[in-house]
Amino acid sequence: MRIIVHGGAGSGASLGGPTPERQAVLDAAASDGAAEATPLQAVVTAIRRLEADERFNAGRGGAVQSDGVVRVDAGLMTSDRTVGAVANVPGVEAAVDAARVVAAETPHVCVAGEHAAELAADFGVETGFDLTTERTRERFADADPPTGSPKAHLDWLRERFGRGGEHDHDTVGAVAGVEPRSTGSRSTAGGGRFAAATSTAGRWFALAGRVGDVPQVGAGFFCTPAGGASATGAGEDIARVTLARRAVDHLADGAAADRAAALAIDEFEELTGSTAGVIVCGPDGVGAARNSESMQVAVAERYRGSRNCP
């Protein structure tokens, strides 16, 4: 099992940029994921650790929308093209678990809002969380939040949305893969040879109800038999160019993982002039690229059985 994890492409300005504490959590998440039996279990386990840590913009401690509510998005996909996503969900810390419910239990690709929370609860995912923290409540209050209709909210956020600051791009994601083996082996068991997943609470000072790239297939996450990718950054621009799909397409064309990531980011920057990062797992290994100020990543591997020991 091989896994790469990211903690978001941004500055983390109020936390002093990339920190050893955040890196330690990412390292632990990657290690936890590498211990799992399948790529899908690996990415879900890794992301759950990040969603539970308020140092990251996913789950508790995430970005607050213009009405004062934290709403989460997540998506996952395996190389057999199993997909599940949730969008704009209140009160759920484990957004990736909710996305897995959609993939495993419904005929749908994405379920949104309170209905997604109710669905997740029916299948054992905890709901009803207050996803704000003292830090995020203070930041929102200091911004003189709006009242009134969506138009009034738009007037308020016009000079605020996407203008930088703590966690403004700090989505989390993971991509994992297993080495190929003979027919009937674990390489195709439990959802494919590769899996990718991404989770977020969106971006600060977004309109209530806003959904970014994360739960959109091909934008925030994508996976095929060629490999998988997870993207992070300016969500609207990522969605416009389907960044994660671009990285996987480069894998399918024969690029190594690090080259596939770099090519996708170069294309993204040329088309949008915006900032993002992407992590990739392919047959040759893992790779990452960004044009943002920072993107902390962690990589872990786990060998199973004597035939795979180095």
Short mmCIF file of C-alpha atoms in Angstrom, two decimals:
data_model
loop_
_atom_site.label_atom_id
_atom_site.label_comp_id
_atom_site.label_asym_id
_atom_site.label_seq_id
_atom_site.Cartn_x
_atom_site.Cartn_y
_atom_site.Cartn_z
CA MET A 1 0.00 0.00 0.00
CA ARG A 2 1.26 3.46 -0.94
CA ILE A 3 -0.51 6.69 0.06
CA ILE A 4 0.04 10.43 -0.30
CA VAL A 5 -1.90 12.97 1.79
CA HIS A 6 -2.20 16.75 1.55
CA GLY A 7 -3.33 19.39 4.02
CA GLY A 8 -4.35 22.05 1.52
CA ALA A 9 -2.74 24.51 -0.87
CA GLY A 10 -2.66 27.90 0.84
CA SER A 11 -0.76 29.97 3.31
CA GLY A 12 -2.21 29.06 6.71
CA ALA A 13 -1.26 32.64 7.53
CA SER A 14 -2.73 32.93 11.01
CA LEU A 15 -0.99 29.72 12.04
CA GLY A 16 2.37 30.98 10.81
CA GLY A 17 2.33 29.03 7.56
CA PRO A 18 3.17 25.31 7.36
CA THR A 19 3.87 24.09 10.89
CA PRO A 20 5.59 21.04 12.38
CA GLU A 21 2.37 20.31 14.29
CA ARG A 22 0.32 20.13 11.10
CA GLN A 23 3.01 18.03 9.44
CA ALA A 24 2.95 15.57 12.34
CA VAL A 25 -0.81 15.10 11.89
CA LEU A 26 -0.37 14.60 8.14
CA ASP A 27 2.38 12.04 8.75
CA ALA A 28 0.17 10.17 11.20
CA ALA A 29 -2.77 10.24 8.77
CA ALA A 30 -0.61 8.80 5.99
CA SER A 31 0.73 6.10 8.31
CA ASP A 32 -2.79 5.16 9.42
CA GLY A 33 -3.92 4.94 5.82
CA ALA A 34 -0.99 2.80 4.71
CA ALA A 35 -1.91 0.21 7.35
CA GLU A 36 -5.32 -0.44 5.76
CA ALA A 37 -6.16 -3.36 3.49
CA THR A 38 -7.56 -1.52 0.46
CA PRO A 39 -6.95 1.84 -1.21
CA LEU A 40 -10.48 2.99 -0.38
CA GLN A 41 -10.05 2.17 3.29
CA ALA A 42 -6.66 3.88 3.19
CA VAL A 43 -7.91 7.24 1.93
CA VAL A 44 -10.98 7.25 4.17
CA THR A 45 -8.91 6.48 7.28
CA ALA A 46 -6.34 9.15 6.46
CA ILE A 47 -8.91 11.85 5.79
CA ARG A 48 -10.92 11.06 8.92
CA ARG A 49 -7.87 11.89 11.02
CA LEU A 50 -7.57 15.28 9.30
CA GLU A 51 -11.30 16.06 9.53
CA ALA A 52 -11.13 15.53 13.29
CA ASP A 53 -8.25 18.01 13.70
CA GLU A 54 -9.20 21.68 13.70
CA ARG A 55 -5.79 22.64 12.29
CA PHE A 56 -7.25 21.76 8.88
CA ASN A 57 -10.17 23.22 6.96
CA ALA A 58 -12.29 20.08 6.97
CA GLY A 59 -14.82 18.97 9.56
CA ARG A 60 -14.58 20.79 12.89
CA GLY A 61 -12.91 24.18 12.73
CA GLY A 62 -13.68 24.66 9.05
CA ALA A 63 -14.60 27.80 7.12
CA VAL A 64 -17.85 29.56 8.01
CA GLN A 65 -20.36 30.53 5.31
CA SER A 66 -22.08 33.90 5.15
CA ASP A 67 -24.95 32.83 7.43
CA GLY A 68 -22.60 31.66 10.19
CA VAL A 69 -22.88 27.94 9.44
CA VAL A 70 -20.05 25.52 8.62
CA ARG A 71 -21.04 23.18 5.79
CA VAL A 72 -18.81 20.40 4.51
CA ASP A 73 -18.18 18.76 1.14
CA ALA A 74 -16.39 15.51 0.32
CA GLY A 75 -15.92 13.14 -2.58
CA LEU A 76 -14.24 9.80 -3.20
CA MET A 77 -13.64 7.56 -6.19
CA THR A 78 -11.96 4.23 -6.86
CA SER A 79 -10.32 2.92 -10.00
CA ASP A 80 -13.34 0.78 -10.81
CA ARG A 81 -15.20 4.15 -11.05
CA THR A 82 -17.20 3.76 -7.87
CA VAL A 83 -18.06 7.33 -6.80
CA GLY A 84 -19.69 8.97 -3.80
CA ALA A 85 -19.91 12.62 -2.77
CA VAL A 86 -21.76 14.95 -0.42
CA ALA A 87 -22.14 18.70 -0.76
CA ASN A 88 -23.01 21.56 1.58
CA VAL A 89 -23.74 19.33 4.57
CA PRO A 90 -24.26 20.85 8.04
CA GLY A 91 -23.39 19.15 11.32
CA VAL A 92 -21.21 16.31 9.97
CA GLU A 93 -17.55 16.14 10.95
CA ALA A 94 -16.81 12.94 9.00
CA ALA A 95 -17.77 14.18 5.54
CA VAL A 96 -15.70 11.46 3.89
CA ASP A 97 -17.74 8.80 5.72
CA ALA A 98 -20.93 10.44 4.43
CA ALA A 99 -19.51 10.34 0.89
CA ARG A 100 -18.72 6.66 1.35
CA VAL A 101 -22.34 6.03 2.33
CA VAL A 102 -23.47 7.61 -0.93
CA ALA A 103 -21.06 5.37 -2.87
CA ALA A 104 -21.94 2.17 -1.04
CA GLU A 105 -25.64 2.52 -0.29
CA THR A 106 -27.25 4.62 -3.02
CA PRO A 107 -27.53 4.60 -6.82
CA HIS A 108 -26.38 8.24 -6.82
CA VAL A 109 -23.11 10.08 -7.23
CA CYS A 110 -23.83 13.04 -4.92
CA VAL A 111 -26.35 13.92 -2.20
CA ALA A 112 -26.55 17.42 -0.74
CA GLY A 113 -27.53 19.46 2.29
CA GLU A 114 -29.60 18.28 5.24
CA HIS A 115 -30.74 15.25 3.26
CA ALA A 116 -27.14 14.08 3.03
CA ALA A 117 -26.79 14.43 6.81
CA GLU A 118 -29.98 12.42 7.37
CA LEU A 119 -28.77 9.72 4.99
CA ALA A 120 -25.41 9.51 6.72
CA ALA A 121 -27.08 9.24 10.13
CA ASP A 122 -29.17 6.30 8.92
CA PHE A 123 -25.94 4.43 8.20
CA GLY A 124 -24.16 5.18 11.46
CA VAL A 125 -22.31 8.43 10.71
CA GLU A 126 -22.48 10.85 13.64
CA THR A 127 -24.36 14.07 12.95
CA GLY A 128 -25.46 17.14 14.89
CA PHE A 129 -21.92 18.45 15.47
CA ASP A 130 -21.20 22.11 16.12
CA LEU A 131 -18.38 22.46 13.62
CA THR A 132 -17.38 25.94 14.77
CA THR A 133 -14.62 26.62 17.28
CA GLU A 134 -13.87 29.63 19.44
CA ARG A 135 -11.31 30.72 16.85
CA THR A 136 -13.68 30.48 13.89
CA ARG A 137 -16.57 32.10 15.75
CA GLU A 138 -14.36 35.06 16.66
CA ARG A 139 -13.11 35.44 13.09
CA PHE A 140 -16.65 35.41 11.70
CA ALA A 141 -17.93 37.90 14.28
CA ASP A 142 -15.02 40.24 13.56
CA ALA A 143 -16.04 40.35 9.89
CA ASP A 144 -19.34 42.11 10.74
CA PRO A 145 -21.50 39.34 9.24
CA PRO A 146 -24.46 40.23 7.03
CA THR A 147 -28.20 39.92 7.57
CA GLY A 148 -31.02 39.91 5.11
CA SER A 149 -31.38 38.23 1.73
CA PRO A 150 -28.76 36.45 -0.39
CA LYS A 151 -28.24 39.69 -2.33
CA ALA A 152 -27.23 41.44 0.90
CA HIS A 153 -24.86 38.56 1.63
CA LEU A 154 -23.33 38.93 -1.83
CA ASP A 155 -22.71 42.61 -1.24
CA TRP A 156 -20.94 41.73 2.01
CA LEU A 157 -18.74 38.96 0.63
CA ARG A 158 -17.76 40.64 -2.60
CA GLU A 159 -14.61 42.11 -1.05
CA ARG A 160 -13.99 39.17 1.27
CA PHE A 161 -14.38 35.86 -0.58
CA GLY A 162 -11.13 34.39 -1.82
CA ARG A 163 -8.99 37.25 -0.50
CA GLY A 164 -6.56 35.14 1.47
CA GLY A 165 -6.17 34.48 5.16
CA GLU A 166 -6.01 31.47 7.38
CA HIS A 167 -7.07 28.18 5.79
CA ASP A 168 -8.47 29.95 2.73
CA HIS A 169 -7.54 26.99 0.53
CA ASP A 170 -6.83 24.29 3.11
CA THR A 171 -8.85 21.40 1.76
CA VAL A 172 -7.52 17.93 2.71
CA GLY A 173 -7.09 14.94 0.45
CA ALA A 174 -5.53 11.51 0.02
CA VAL A 175 -4.71 9.18 -2.87
CA ALA A 176 -3.66 5.57 -2.41
CA GLY A 177 -2.72 2.55 -4.50
CA VAL A 178 -1.57 -1.04 -4.19
CA GLU A 179 0.97 -2.94 -6.24
CA PRO A 180 -0.56 -5.26 -8.86
CA ARG A 181 -0.65 -8.95 -8.11
CA SER A 182 -2.00 -12.08 -9.75
CA THR A 183 -5.71 -12.57 -10.49
CA GLY A 184 -7.80 -12.77 -7.34
CA SER A 185 -5.35 -10.81 -5.25
CA ARG A 186 -6.02 -7.83 -3.04
CA SER A 187 -5.11 -5.45 -5.86
CA THR A 188 -8.67 -5.59 -7.19
CA ALA A 189 -10.50 -6.40 -3.95
CA GLY A 190 -12.61 -3.88 -2.11
CA GLY A 191 -12.95 -1.23 -4.80
CA GLY A 192 -9.99 -1.20 -7.14
CA ARG A 193 -6.26 -0.74 -7.27
CA PHE A 194 -6.39 3.06 -6.68
CA ALA A 195 -8.61 5.40 -4.66
CA ALA A 196 -8.79 9.17 -4.24
CA ALA A 197 -10.72 11.30 -1.75
CA THR A 198 -10.99 14.98 -0.85
CA SER A 199 -12.79 16.77 2.00
CA THR A 200 -13.34 20.43 2.90
CA ALA A 201 -15.42 23.02 4.67
CA GLY A 202 -15.06 25.28 1.64
CA ARG A 203 -13.62 28.79 1.64
CA TRP A 204 -14.05 31.59 4.11
CA PHE A 205 -16.71 34.23 3.47
CA ALA A 206 -18.55 32.18 0.83
CA LEU A 207 -22.25 32.64 0.16
CA ALA A 208 -24.41 30.31 2.25
CA GLY A 209 -25.01 27.27 0.08
CA ARG A 210 -21.84 27.65 -1.99
CA VAL A 211 -20.34 24.40 -3.31
CA GLY A 212 -16.82 24.37 -4.68
CA ASP A 213 -14.76 21.82 -6.56
CA VAL A 214 -14.39 19.18 -3.86
CA PRO A 215 -17.56 17.10 -4.42
CA GLN A 216 -17.39 17.46 -8.21
CA VAL A 217 -16.06 14.39 -10.02
CA GLY A 218 -12.98 15.28 -12.04
CA ALA A 219 -12.46 18.59 -10.27
CA GLY A 220 -11.61 17.96 -6.61
CA PHE A 221 -11.01 14.24 -7.03
CA PHE A 222 -10.72 11.66 -9.80
CA CYS A 223 -9.63 8.05 -10.20
CA THR A 224 -9.32 5.51 -13.03
CA PRO A 225 -7.26 2.37 -13.60
CA ALA A 226 -4.41 4.75 -14.55
CA GLY A 227 -4.30 6.24 -11.02
CA GLY A 228 -5.92 8.87 -8.83
CA ALA A 229 -5.62 12.55 -7.89
CA SER A 230 -6.86 14.98 -5.24
CA ALA A 231 -6.88 18.73 -5.81
CA THR A 232 -6.86 21.73 -3.49
CA GLY A 233 -6.92 25.48 -4.01
CA ALA A 234 -9.23 28.04 -5.59
CA GLY A 235 -12.30 25.85 -5.98
CA GLU A 236 -14.19 27.73 -8.67
CA ASP A 237 -11.12 27.74 -10.91
CA ILE A 238 -10.35 24.08 -10.18
CA ALA A 239 -13.90 23.19 -11.23
CA ARG A 240 -13.64 25.25 -14.43
CA VAL A 241 -10.66 23.22 -15.66
CA THR A 242 -11.34 19.85 -13.89
CA LEU A 243 -7.88 19.80 -12.35
CA ALA A 244 -7.89 16.30 -10.83
CA ARG A 245 -9.02 14.75 -14.13
CA ARG A 246 -6.21 16.53 -15.96
CA ALA A 247 -3.63 14.97 -13.66
CA VAL A 248 -5.08 11.48 -14.11
CA ASP A 249 -5.25 11.95 -17.89
CA HIS A 250 -1.51 12.61 -17.86
CA LEU A 251 -1.01 9.36 -15.94
CA ALA A 252 -3.06 7.57 -18.60
CA ASP A 253 -0.79 9.08 -21.26
CA GLY A 254 2.22 7.50 -19.56
CA ALA A 255 3.55 10.35 -17.41
CA ALA A 256 5.13 9.51 -14.06
CA ALA A 257 3.17 10.68 -11.02
CA ASP A 258 5.30 13.74 -10.27
CA ARG A 259 5.29 14.77 -13.94
CA ALA A 260 1.52 14.30 -14.21
CA ALA A 261 0.98 16.57 -11.21
CA ALA A 262 3.34 19.24 -12.57
CA LEU A 263 1.75 19.23 -16.03
CA ALA A 264 -1.74 19.59 -14.55
CA ILE A 265 -0.70 22.56 -12.39
CA ASP A 266 1.06 24.24 -15.32
CA GLU A 267 -2.11 23.94 -17.40
CA PHE A 268 -4.24 25.17 -14.52
CA GLU A 269 -2.10 28.27 -14.02
CA GLU A 270 -2.01 29.06 -17.72
CA LEU A 271 -5.80 28.79 -18.04
CA THR A 272 -6.84 30.53 -14.81
CA GLY A 273 -3.93 32.50 -13.36
CA SER A 274 -5.07 31.16 -9.99
CA THR A 275 -3.44 28.97 -7.33
CA ALA A 276 -3.88 25.28 -6.55
CA GLY A 277 -2.11 22.06 -5.71
CA VAL A 278 -2.62 18.43 -6.67
CA ILE A 279 -1.39 15.08 -5.37
CA VAL A 280 -1.22 11.98 -7.56
CA CYS A 281 -0.76 8.23 -7.12
CA GLY A 282 0.00 6.12 -10.17
CA PRO A 283 1.64 2.82 -11.08
CA ASP A 284 5.14 4.22 -10.56
CA GLY A 285 4.52 5.93 -7.22
CA VAL A 286 3.26 9.26 -5.94
CA GLY A 287 3.79 12.90 -6.86
CA ALA A 288 2.67 16.41 -5.94
CA ALA A 289 2.79 19.89 -7.46
CA ARG A 290 1.55 23.36 -6.53
CA ASN A 291 1.77 26.98 -7.56
CA SER A 292 0.48 28.20 -4.19
CA GLU A 293 2.61 29.52 -1.34
CA SER A 294 2.62 26.14 0.35
CA MET A 295 1.09 22.66 0.39
CA GLN A 296 2.11 20.25 3.11
CA VAL A 297 2.09 16.60 2.08
CA ALA A 298 2.96 13.25 3.65
CA VAL A 299 3.74 9.89 2.08
CA ALA A 300 3.70 6.42 3.59
CA GLU A 301 4.15 2.87 2.32
CA ARG A 302 3.39 -0.50 3.86
CA TYR A 303 4.62 -3.83 2.49
CA ARG A 304 2.53 -6.96 3.10
CA GLY A 305 3.96 -10.46 3.00
CA SER A 306 7.48 -11.67 2.38
CA ARG A 307 7.27 -11.40 -1.41
CA ASN A 308 6.75 -7.61 -1.09
CA CYS A 309 9.41 -6.87 1.51
CA PRO A 310 12.23 -4.63 0.26
#
